[in-house]
Coordinates of N, CA and C in Angstrom, one line a residue:
M132 N -4.5 -32.8 2.9 CA -3.3 -32.3 3.1 C -2.5 -32.1 1.9
E133 N -2.8 -32.9 1.0 CA -2.2 -33.0 -0.3 C -1.6 -31.6 -0.9
N134 N -3.0 -30.8 -0.9 CA -2.7 -29.3 -1.5 C -2.0 -28.5 -0.5
I135 N -2.1 -28.6 0.6 CA -1.2 -28.0 1.6 C 0.2 -28.2 1.4
K136 N 0.5 -29.2 1.2 CA 2.1 -29.7 0.8 C 2.4 -29.0 -0.5
K137 N 1.6 -29.1 -1.6 CA 1.9 -28.5 -2.8 C 2.0 -27.0 -2.9
A138 N 1.1 -26.4 -2.0 CA 1.1 -24.8 -1.8 C 2.3 -24.5 -1.1
A139 N 2.9 -25.3 0.1 CA 4.1 -25.0 0.7 C 5.2 -25.1 -0.2
E140 N 5.2 -26.0 -1.2 CA 6.4 -26.2 -2.2 C 6.4 -25.0 -3.0
L141 N 5.1 -24.5 -3.6 CA 5.1 -23.4 -4.3 C 5.8 -22.1 -3.8
I142 N 5.3 -22.1 -2.5 CA 6.0 -20.9 -1.9 C 7.5 -20.9 -1.8
K143 N 7.9 -22.2 -1.3 CA 9.6 -22.4 -1.1 C 10.3 -22.2 -2.6
N144 N 9.4 -22.5 -3.6 CA 10.0 -22.4 -5.2 C 9.8 -21.2 -5.8
S145 N 9.1 -20.1 -5.0 CA 9.0 -18.9 -5.8 C 9.9 -17.9 -5.3
K146 N 10.4 -17.0 -6.3 CA 11.5 -16.0 -5.9 C 10.8 -15.0 -5.1
K147 N 9.6 -14.5 -5.3 CA 9.2 -13.3 -4.5 C 7.7 -13.7 -4.4
V148 N 7.4 -13.6 -3.1 CA 5.7 -14.0 -2.5 C 5.4 -12.7 -1.7
F149 N 4.2 -12.3 -2.2 CA 3.5 -11.4 -1.1 C 2.2 -12.0 -0.8
A150 N 1.6 -11.4 0.3 CA 0.2 -11.7 0.8 C -0.7 -10.6 0.5
L151 N -1.9 -11.0 0.2 CA -3.1 -9.8 0.1 C -4.0 -10.2 1.1
T152 N -4.1 -9.4 2.1 CA -5.2 -9.8 3.1 C -6.3 -8.9 3.1
G153 N -7.6 -9.7 3.4 CA -9.0 -8.8 3.6 C -9.5 -9.1 4.8
A154 N -10.6 -8.7 5.0 CA -11.4 -8.6 6.2 C -11.4 -10.2 7.0
G155 N -11.4 -11.2 6.1 CA -11.6 -12.6 6.6 C -10.5 -12.9 7.2
I156 N -9.3 -12.4 7.1 CA -8.3 -13.1 8.1 C -8.5 -12.4 9.5
S157 N -9.1 -11.4 9.7 CA -9.3 -10.9 11.1 C -10.8 -11.3 11.8
T158 N -11.5 -12.2 11.2 CA -12.4 -12.4 11.7 C -12.3 -13.4 13.1
E159 N -11.1 -14.0 12.9 CA -10.9 -14.9 14.2 C -10.3 -14.1 15.3
S160 N -10.2 -12.7 15.0 CA -9.7 -11.6 16.3 C -10.9 -11.1 16.7
G161 N -12.2 -11.5 16.1 CA -13.5 -10.8 16.8 C -13.7 -9.9 15.8
I162 N -13.3 -9.5 14.8 CA -13.8 -8.4 13.9 C -14.6 -8.8 12.9
P163 N -15.8 -8.5 12.9 CA -16.8 -9.0 11.8 C -16.4 -8.5 10.7
D164 N -16.6 -9.4 9.6 CA -16.5 -8.9 8.1 C -17.5 -7.9 7.8
F165 N -17.1 -6.5 7.4 CA -17.7 -5.5 7.0 C -19.0 -6.1 6.1
R166 N -18.9 -7.0 5.2 CA -19.7 -7.3 4.5 C -20.6 -8.5 4.6
S167 N -20.4 -9.1 5.7 CA -21.3 -10.1 6.2 C -22.4 -9.8 6.8
S168 N -23.3 -10.8 7.0 CA -24.7 -10.6 7.7 C -24.5 -10.0 9.0
S169 N -23.3 -10.2 9.7 CA -23.0 -10.0 11.0 C -22.2 -8.7 11.3
G170 N -21.9 -8.2 10.1 CA -20.7 -7.1 10.1 C -21.4 -5.8 10.7
Y171 N -20.3 -4.9 10.6 CA -20.9 -3.4 11.1 C -21.9 -2.9 10.2
Y172 N -21.6 -3.3 8.8 CA -22.5 -2.5 7.9 C -24.0 -2.7 7.8
K173 N -24.2 -3.8 8.6 CA -25.9 -4.1 9.1 C -26.4 -3.1 9.9
K174 N -25.7 -2.5 10.7 CA -26.2 -1.5 11.6 C -25.9 -0.1 10.8
F175 N -25.0 0.3 10.2 CA -24.6 1.3 9.4 C -24.6 1.3 7.9
D176 N -25.0 2.6 7.4 CA -24.8 2.6 5.9 C -23.5 2.9 5.8
P177 N -22.7 2.1 5.2 CA -21.2 2.4 5.3 C -20.8 3.6 4.4
I178 N -21.4 3.9 3.4 CA -21.2 5.1 2.6 C -21.4 6.4 3.3
R179 N -22.2 6.3 4.3 CA -22.3 7.4 5.1 C -21.6 7.4 6.3
A180 N -21.5 6.3 7.0 CA -21.0 6.2 8.2 C -19.5 6.5 8.1
L181 N -18.8 5.9 7.0 CA -17.3 6.0 6.9 C -17.1 7.1 5.8
S182 N -17.7 8.2 5.6 CA -17.5 9.1 4.5 C -16.8 10.4 4.8
V183 N -16.0 11.0 3.9 CA -15.6 12.2 4.1 C -16.7 13.2 4.3
D184 N -17.8 13.2 3.3 CA -18.7 14.2 3.6 C -19.4 14.4 4.9
T185 N -19.6 13.0 5.5 CA -20.3 12.9 6.8 C -19.4 13.6 7.9
M186 N -18.1 13.2 7.7 CA -17.1 13.8 8.7 C -17.1 15.2 8.8
I187 N -17.0 15.7 7.6 CA -17.2 17.4 7.4 C -18.3 17.9 7.9
G188 N -19.4 17.4 7.1 CA -20.7 17.9 6.9 C -21.8 17.5 8.1
D189 N -21.5 16.5 8.6 CA -22.4 16.0 9.7 C -21.6 15.1 10.9
P190 N -20.7 16.0 11.5 CA -19.7 15.5 12.5 C -20.5 14.6 13.6
K191 N -21.6 15.2 13.9 CA -22.2 14.3 15.0 C -22.6 13.0 14.7
R192 N -23.1 12.7 13.4 CA -23.4 11.7 12.8 C -22.2 10.8 12.8
F193 N -21.1 11.2 12.3 CA -19.7 10.7 11.9 C -19.4 9.9 13.3
Y194 N -19.2 10.7 14.4 CA -18.5 10.4 15.7 C -19.6 9.5 16.6
S195 N -20.8 9.2 16.0 CA -21.7 8.6 16.6 C -21.9 7.2 15.9
E196 N -21.4 7.0 14.8 CA -21.5 5.8 14.0 C -20.0 5.5 13.3
G197 N -19.5 6.0 12.2 CA -18.3 5.5 11.8 C -17.1 5.5 12.9
Y198 N -17.1 6.7 13.8 CA -16.0 6.5 14.6 C -16.0 5.3 15.5
L199 N -17.0 5.0 16.0 CA -17.3 3.8 16.8 C -16.7 2.6 16.3
I200 N -16.8 2.4 14.8 CA -16.0 1.2 14.0 C -14.4 1.5 14.3
L201 N -14.0 2.5 14.0 CA -12.6 2.9 14.3 C -12.1 2.6 15.6
K202 N -12.8 3.2 16.6 CA -12.3 2.9 18.1 C -12.3 1.4 18.4
D203 N -13.3 0.8 17.9 CA -13.4 -0.6 18.3 C -12.1 -1.5 17.8
L204 N -11.6 -1.2 16.6 CA -10.5 -1.9 16.2 C -9.2 -1.7 16.8
N205 N -9.1 -0.8 17.6 CA -7.9 -0.6 18.5 C -7.8 -1.5 19.8
D206 N -8.7 -2.3 20.0 CA -8.8 -3.2 21.1 C -8.5 -4.9 20.7
R207 N -8.3 -5.0 19.6 CA -8.3 -6.3 19.2 C -6.8 -6.9 18.9
K208 N -6.6 -8.1 18.9 CA -5.5 -8.8 19.2 C -5.1 -9.7 17.7
P209 N -3.8 -9.8 17.3 CA -3.8 -10.8 16.3 C -4.1 -12.2 16.3
N210 N -4.3 -13.0 15.3 CA -4.5 -14.3 15.6 C -3.6 -15.1 14.8
N211 N -3.8 -16.7 14.7 CA -2.9 -17.3 14.1 C -2.4 -17.0 12.6
G212 N -3.4 -16.4 12.0 CA -3.0 -16.0 10.7 C -2.1 -14.7 10.5
H213 N -2.3 -13.9 11.2 CA -1.5 -12.9 11.1 C 0.1 -13.2 11.8
I214 N 0.0 -14.2 12.7 CA 1.3 -14.4 13.2 C 2.0 -15.3 12.4
V215 N 1.4 -16.2 11.6 CA 2.0 -17.0 10.7 C 2.6 -16.2 9.6
L216 N 1.9 -15.1 9.1 CA 2.5 -14.1 8.1 C 3.6 -13.7 8.4
A217 N 3.7 -13.1 9.8 CA 4.9 -12.3 10.3 C 6.2 -13.4 10.3
K218 N 5.7 -14.7 10.7 CA 6.8 -15.9 10.9 C 7.4 -16.2 9.5
L219 N 6.4 -16.0 8.3 CA 6.9 -16.4 7.0 C 7.9 -15.5 6.4
E220 N 7.5 -14.1 7.0 CA 8.4 -13.0 6.4 C 10.0 -13.0 7.2
E221 N 9.8 -13.4 8.5 CA 10.9 -13.2 9.3 C 11.9 -14.5 8.8
E222 N 11.2 -15.5 8.3 CA 12.0 -16.7 7.8 C 12.5 -16.4 6.4
G223 N 12.0 -15.6 5.7 CA 12.5 -15.1 4.4 C 11.6 -15.7 3.2
Y224 N 10.4 -16.3 3.5 CA 9.7 -16.7 2.6 C 8.5 -15.7 2.1
L225 N 8.3 -14.7 2.9 CA 7.4 -13.8 2.3 C 8.1 -12.5 2.3
S226 N 7.8 -11.8 1.1 CA 8.6 -10.4 1.1 C 7.6 -9.4 1.5
G227 N 6.4 -9.6 1.9 CA 5.7 -8.5 2.5 C 4.0 -8.6 2.3
I228 N 3.5 -7.8 2.9 CA 1.8 -7.8 2.7 C 1.1 -6.7 2.3
I229 N 0.2 -7.0 1.5 CA -0.9 -5.8 1.2 C -2.1 -6.1 2.1
T230 N -2.4 -5.0 2.6 CA -3.8 -5.6 3.3 C -4.9 -4.4 2.9
Q231 N -6.0 -4.7 3.1 CA -7.4 -4.0 2.8 C -7.7 -3.5 4.4
N232 N -7.2 -4.1 5.2 CA -7.5 -3.9 6.6 C -7.1 -2.8 7.3
I233 N -7.8 -2.0 8.2 CA -7.4 -1.0 8.9 C -7.1 -1.3 10.4
D234 N -7.0 -2.5 10.8 CA -7.0 -3.1 12.3 C -5.8 -3.1 12.9
N235 N -4.6 -2.7 12.1 CA -3.4 -2.7 12.5 C -2.7 -4.0 13.0
L236 N -3.5 -5.1 12.8 CA -3.1 -6.4 13.4 C -1.9 -7.1 12.8
H237 N -1.4 -6.7 11.5 CA -0.4 -7.2 10.8 C 0.8 -6.6 11.7
F238 N 0.8 -5.5 12.0 CA 1.7 -4.7 12.8 C 2.1 -5.3 13.9
E239 N 0.5 -5.5 14.7 CA 0.8 -6.1 16.2 C 1.3 -7.5 16.0
A240 N 1.2 -8.2 14.9 CA 1.8 -9.7 15.0 C 3.2 -9.5 14.6
G241 N 3.8 -8.4 14.1 CA 5.3 -8.3 13.9 C 5.9 -8.4 12.6
S242 N 4.9 -8.1 11.7 CA 5.1 -7.9 10.3 C 5.8 -6.7 10.1
K243 N 6.9 -6.6 9.2 CA 7.7 -5.3 8.8 C 7.2 -4.6 7.8
N244 N 7.2 -5.3 6.6 CA 6.9 -4.7 5.3 C 5.5 -4.9 4.9
V245 N 4.7 -4.0 5.3 CA 3.1 -3.9 5.1 C 2.6 -2.8 4.5
Y246 N 1.8 -2.8 3.4 CA 1.2 -1.9 2.6 C -0.2 -1.9 3.0
E247 N -0.7 -0.6 3.7 CA -2.1 -0.6 4.2 C -2.8 0.3 3.1
V248 N -3.4 -0.3 2.2 CA -4.0 0.3 1.0 C -5.5 1.2 1.4
H249 N -6.0 0.8 2.4 CA -7.2 1.6 3.2 C -6.7 2.3 4.5
G250 N -5.6 2.4 4.7 CA -5.1 3.3 5.9 C -5.0 2.4 7.2
E251 N -5.1 3.1 8.1 CA -5.0 2.3 9.4 C -5.4 3.3 10.5
T252 N -5.7 2.6 11.9 CA -6.3 3.5 12.9 C -5.2 3.6 14.0
R253 N -4.0 3.6 13.8 CA -3.1 3.9 14.9 C -3.1 5.5 14.9
G254 N -3.1 6.3 14.1 CA -2.8 7.7 13.9 C -3.9 8.4 13.4
V255 N -3.8 9.7 13.8 CA -4.6 10.7 13.2 C -3.8 12.0 12.8
H256 N -4.5 12.9 12.1 CA -3.6 14.0 11.5 C -4.8 15.0 11.3
C257 N -4.1 16.4 11.3 CA -5.0 17.5 10.9 C -4.9 17.8 9.5
I258 N -6.3 18.1 9.1 CA -6.5 18.2 7.8 C -6.0 19.5 7.1
K259 N -5.6 20.4 8.0 CA -5.3 22.0 7.7 C -3.7 22.0 7.8
C260 N -2.9 21.6 8.9 CA -1.5 21.8 8.7 C -0.8 20.6 8.8
G261 N -1.5 19.5 9.0 CA -0.8 18.1 8.7 C -0.3 17.5 10.0
A262 N -0.3 18.3 11.0 CA 0.2 17.8 12.4 C -0.3 16.3 12.8
K263 N 0.5 15.5 13.3 CA 0.2 14.1 13.3 C 0.1 13.7 15.1
Y264 N -0.7 12.9 15.3 CA -1.1 12.5 16.5 C -1.4 11.0 16.7
D265 N -1.3 10.4 17.9 CA -1.7 8.9 17.9 C -3.1 8.9 18.1
F266 N -3.8 7.9 18.0 CA -5.2 7.7 18.1 C -5.9 8.2 19.2
N267 N -5.2 8.1 20.4 CA -5.7 8.4 21.7 C -5.9 10.0 21.8
Y268 N -5.3 10.7 20.9 CA -5.6 12.1 20.8 C -7.0 12.4 20.5
L269 N -7.4 11.6 19.5 CA -8.7 11.8 18.9 C -9.6 11.2 20.0
K270 N -9.4 10.1 20.5 CA -10.3 9.6 21.4 C -10.4 10.4 22.8
N271 N -9.5 11.2 23.1 CA -9.7 11.9 24.3 C -10.4 13.1 23.8
K272 N -10.3 13.6 22.8 CA -10.8 14.7 22.3 C -12.5 14.5 22.2
I273 N -12.9 13.4 21.6 CA -14.2 13.0 21.6 C -14.8 12.7 22.9
E274 N -14.1 11.9 23.8 CA -14.5 11.7 25.0 C -15.0 13.1 25.9
D275 N -14.2 14.3 25.6 CA -14.3 15.5 26.3 C -15.4 16.1 25.7
G276 N -16.1 15.6 24.6 CA -17.1 16.1 23.9 C -16.6 17.4 22.9
E277 N -15.5 17.1 22.4 CA -15.0 18.1 21.4 C -15.4 17.6 20.0
I278 N -16.3 18.0 19.3 CA -16.9 17.4 18.0 C -17.0 18.5 17.1
P279 N -16.5 18.6 15.9 CA -15.2 17.7 15.7 C -13.9 18.2 16.6
P280 N -13.1 17.1 16.7 CA -11.7 17.4 17.3 C -10.9 18.2 16.8
K281 N -10.2 19.2 17.4 CA -9.4 20.0 16.9 C -8.0 19.8 17.0
C282 N -7.1 20.4 16.1 CA -5.5 20.4 16.2 C -5.0 21.3 17.3
E283 N -4.2 21.0 18.3 CA -3.7 22.0 19.1 C -2.8 22.8 18.6
E284 N -2.2 22.6 17.3 CA -1.3 23.5 16.7 C -1.8 24.6 16.0
C285 N -2.9 24.2 15.2 CA -3.6 25.4 14.3 C -5.0 25.6 14.6
G286 N -5.7 24.5 15.2 CA -7.3 24.6 15.4 C -7.9 24.1 14.3
G287 N -7.3 23.4 13.3 CA -7.9 22.6 12.1 C -8.5 21.3 12.7
V288 N -9.4 20.7 11.7 CA -10.3 19.5 12.0 C -9.1 18.4 12.2
V289 N -8.9 17.3 13.2 CA -8.5 16.2 13.1 C -9.1 15.2 12.7
R290 N -8.6 14.2 12.0 CA -9.2 13.4 11.4 C -8.3 11.8 11.6
S291 N -9.1 10.7 11.3 CA -8.1 9.5 11.3 C -7.4 9.3 10.1
N292 N -6.4 8.3 10.1 CA -5.8 7.9 8.9 C -6.3 6.9 7.9
V293 N -7.5 6.6 8.4 CA -8.4 5.5 7.4 C -8.7 6.4 6.1
V294 N -8.6 5.3 5.1 CA -9.2 5.9 3.8 C -10.6 5.8 3.8
M295 N -11.3 6.8 3.8 CA -13.0 6.6 3.9 C -13.4 7.1 2.3
F296 N -14.7 6.7 2.3 CA -15.4 6.9 1.1 C -15.3 8.5 0.8
G297 N -14.9 8.6 -0.5 CA -14.6 10.0 -0.9 C -13.1 10.4 -0.8
D298 N -12.3 9.7 -0.4 CA -11.0 9.9 -0.3 C -10.1 9.2 -1.3
M299 N -8.9 9.8 -1.6 CA -8.0 9.2 -2.8 C -7.3 8.1 -2.2
M300 N -6.8 7.0 -3.0 CA -6.2 5.9 -2.5 C -4.9 6.7 -1.9
P301 N -4.1 5.8 -1.1 CA -2.9 6.5 -0.4 C -1.8 6.1 -1.2
D302 N -0.4 6.5 -0.9 CA 0.6 6.1 -1.7 C 1.0 4.5 -1.5
D303 N 0.5 4.0 -0.2 CA 0.8 2.7 0.0 C 0.1 1.7 -1.4
Y304 N -0.9 2.1 -1.7 CA -1.6 1.7 -3.0 C -0.6 1.3 -4.1
T305 N 0.1 2.8 -4.5 CA 0.8 2.8 -5.6 C 2.1 2.1 -5.6
K306 N 2.7 2.1 -4.2 CA 3.7 1.2 -3.8 C 3.7 -0.1 -4.0
A307 N 2.4 -0.5 -3.7 CA 2.0 -1.9 -3.8 C 2.1 -2.5 -5.2
T308 N 1.4 -1.9 -5.9 CA 1.2 -2.1 -7.4 C 2.9 -2.0 -8.2
Y309 N 3.6 -1.4 -7.5 CA 4.9 -1.6 -8.0 C 5.8 -2.9 -7.5
E310 N 5.4 -3.1 -6.3 CA 5.9 -4.4 -5.5 C 5.5 -5.9 -6.3
L311 N 4.1 -5.6 -6.9 CA 3.5 -7.0 -7.4 C 4.2 -7.1 -9.0
Q312 N 4.9 -6.0 -9.5 CA 5.4 -6.2 -10.8 C 6.3 -7.2 -11.1
D313 N 7.1 -7.5 -10.0 CA 8.0 -8.8 -10.0 C 7.8 -9.7 -9.0
T314 N 6.8 -9.8 -8.5 CA 6.1 -10.9 -7.6 C 5.8 -12.1 -8.3
D315 N 6.0 -13.4 -8.3 CA 5.6 -14.4 -9.0 C 4.7 -15.2 -8.3
L316 N 4.3 -15.1 -7.0 CA 3.2 -15.9 -6.2 C 2.5 -14.8 -5.2
L317 N 1.3 -14.9 -5.4 CA 0.4 -13.9 -4.3 C -0.3 -14.7 -3.6
I318 N -0.6 -14.6 -2.2 CA -1.4 -15.4 -1.6 C -2.6 -14.4 -1.0
V319 N -3.8 -14.7 -1.6 CA -4.9 -13.9 -1.1 C -5.5 -14.5 0.0
I320 N -5.6 -13.9 1.0 CA -6.2 -14.4 2.5 C -7.5 -13.6 2.8
G321 N -8.7 -14.0 2.7 CA -9.9 -13.6 3.4 C -10.1 -12.2 2.7
S322 N -10.0 -12.2 1.4 CA -10.5 -11.2 0.6 C -11.4 -12.0 -0.5
S323 N -12.6 -11.0 -0.7 CA -13.7 -11.6 -1.7 C -13.1 -11.1 -3.2
L324 N -12.2 -10.1 -3.1 CA -11.6 -9.6 -4.3 C -12.9 -9.0 -5.1
T325 N -13.7 -8.1 -4.5 CA -14.8 -7.5 -5.2 C -14.8 -6.1 -5.0
V326 N -13.9 -5.6 -4.2 CA -13.7 -4.1 -4.0 C -12.6 -3.4 -4.8
S327 N -13.0 -2.5 -5.6 CA -12.0 -1.8 -6.3 C -11.4 -0.7 -5.6
P328 N -10.0 -0.3 -6.0 CA -9.2 -1.0 -7.0 C -8.4 -2.2 -6.5
V329 N -8.7 -2.6 -5.3 CA -7.8 -3.5 -4.9 C -8.0 -4.8 -5.6
N330 N -9.1 -5.1 -6.1 CA -9.4 -6.4 -6.8 C -8.6 -6.6 -8.0
F331 N -8.1 -5.5 -8.4 CA -7.1 -5.7 -9.7 C -5.8 -6.1 -9.4
L332 N -5.2 -6.0 -8.3 CA -4.0 -6.4 -7.9 C -3.5 -7.7 -8.2
P333 N -4.3 -9.0 -8.0 CA -3.9 -10.0 -8.4 C -3.7 -10.2 -9.9
R334 N -4.0 -9.5 -10.7 CA -3.8 -9.5 -12.2 C -2.3 -9.2 -12.5
Y335 N -1.6 -8.8 -11.7 CA -0.3 -8.4 -11.7 C 0.5 -9.7 -11.5
V336 N 0.1 -10.6 -10.9 CA 0.9 -11.8 -10.5 C 0.4 -13.0 -11.2
E337 N 1.4 -14.0 -11.7 CA 0.9 -15.1 -12.4 C 0.5 -16.1 -11.4
D338 N 1.1 -16.4 -10.5 CA 0.5 -17.5 -9.7 C -0.1 -17.1 -8.3
L339 N -1.3 -17.7 -8.0 CA -2.2 -17.4 -7.1 C -2.5 -18.5 -6.1
I340 N -2.4 -18.2 -4.8 CA -3.0 -19.1 -3.8 C -4.3 -18.4 -3.0
I341 N -5.3 -18.8 -2.9 CA -6.6 -18.2 -2.6 C -7.1 -19.0 -1.3
I342 N -7.1 -18.3 -0.1 CA -7.7 -18.8 1.0 C -8.9 -17.9 1.5
N343 N -10.0 -18.3 1.2 CA -11.3 -17.6 1.4 C -12.6 -18.4 1.7
N344 N -13.5 -18.2 2.5 CA -14.6 -19.0 2.7 C -15.5 -19.0 1.6
T345 N -15.4 -17.9 0.9 CA -16.4 -17.8 -0.5 C -15.8 -17.6 -1.6
P346 N -16.3 -18.0 -2.7 CA -15.7 -17.8 -4.1 C -15.1 -16.4 -4.4
T347 N -14.2 -16.3 -5.2 CA -13.7 -15.0 -5.9 C -13.6 -15.0 -7.2
P348 N -13.6 -13.9 -7.7 CA -13.3 -13.9 -9.3 C -12.1 -14.3 -9.8
E349 N -11.2 -14.7 -9.0 CA -10.0 -15.2 -9.4 C -9.6 -16.6 -9.4
D350 N -10.8 -17.3 -8.5 CA -10.5 -18.5 -8.4 C -10.1 -19.5 -9.5
R351 N -10.7 -19.3 -10.7 CA -10.3 -19.9 -11.9 C -9.1 -20.0 -12.3
R352 N -8.2 -19.2 -11.7 CA -6.9 -19.3 -12.4 C -5.8 -19.5 -11.3
A353 N -6.3 -19.6 -10.1 CA -5.4 -19.9 -9.0 C -4.9 -21.3 -8.9
K354 N -3.7 -21.5 -8.6 CA -3.0 -22.9 -8.4 C -3.9 -23.6 -7.2
F355 N -4.1 -22.9 -6.2 CA -4.8 -23.6 -5.2 C -5.7 -22.7 -4.4
V356 N -7.0 -23.5 -4.1 CA -8.0 -22.5 -3.4 C -8.4 -23.3 -2.3
F357 N -8.4 -22.5 -1.1 CA -8.7 -23.3 0.3 C -10.2 -22.7 0.7
R358 N -11.1 -23.3 1.0 CA -12.3 -22.8 1.6 C -12.6 -23.0 3.0
E359 N -11.4 -22.7 3.7 CA -11.5 -22.9 5.2 C -10.9 -21.7 6.0
N360 N -11.0 -21.6 7.3 CA -10.6 -20.6 8.1 C -9.0 -20.5 7.9
S361 N -8.8 -19.0 7.6 CA -7.4 -18.6 7.2 C -6.3 -19.1 8.3
G362 N -6.7 -18.8 9.7 CA -5.7 -19.4 10.5 C -5.2 -20.8 10.6
E363 N -6.0 -21.6 10.2 CA -5.8 -22.9 10.4 C -4.9 -23.5 8.9
V364 N -5.5 -22.9 7.9 CA -4.7 -23.1 6.7 C -3.4 -22.7 6.5
L365 N -3.2 -21.5 6.9 CA -1.9 -20.8 6.9 C -0.9 -21.5 8.3
M366 N -1.5 -21.9 9.3 CA -0.6 -22.8 10.2 C -0.3 -23.9 9.4
N367 N -1.2 -24.8 9.0 CA -0.8 -26.0 8.4 C 0.4 -25.6 7.1
I368 N 0.1 -24.6 6.2 CA 1.1 -24.3 5.4 C 2.5 -23.8 5.9
Y369 N 2.5 -23.0 7.0 CA 3.7 -22.7 7.5 C 4.6 -23.9 8.0
N370 N 3.9 -25.0 8.6 CA 4.4 -26.1 9.5 C 4.9 -26.9 8.1
E371 N 4.3 -27.0 7.1 CA 5.0 -27.9 6.1 C 6.2 -27.0 5.3
V372 N 6.1 -25.6 5.2 CA 7.1 -25.0 4.7 C 8.4 -25.1 5.5
M373 N 8.1 -25.3 6.9 CA 9.5 -25.4 7.8 C 9.8 -26.7 8.2
N374 N 9.1 -27.5 7.9 CA 9.4 -29.1 8.4 C 9.0 -30.1 7.3
G375 N 8.4 -29.7 6.2 CA 8.1 -30.6 5.1 C 9.4 -31.0 4.3

């Protein structure tokens, strides 16, 4: 518990704190880590299942593989880790979150300032005219057998807002890099920091707290490293921040 107390003090004494979250924070919500032995990628080749080329060139394969992953994420609920981060933001100890996750759980938990650098599964859009719809529009089209789903405005193909293999990084990534320019503490949660370009983000920040079950390339320079489930660690840190 000594490191929990010290981590809480570091958070309280830092002028600007951000969190960077990866798949590991959502495993307690029943979402398997894409790169674990039990993850989705054990069933599908990720570069094919969630690629722009497959979505456009082989839509039947995309909607029988990649789409199933996106659909599954819409039924999940935030866990203690997501809720604690929302509370830390509400109390003024956290300036925002940068997330690699597309599961919407930070928003579900009540976080306000969230940069989704790999997109999200709440909405979809037409790649021709840009018309926007919620995810149920896509879901209903697929269930009615319309593959690929079409836009009711112009007839163009409708796709999810997830950043897939072959896509450019979204504006949220650029905005996140600017946010980190004057951030003095970054809390990395549930990320192996092996996926580019997100793995470069910690280099913008001097002080790091890392909460991850496996080693990361940034462990050696982190102030504190916790090899435990993120929900429990974050709850302990939150309690210490508020009551310590």
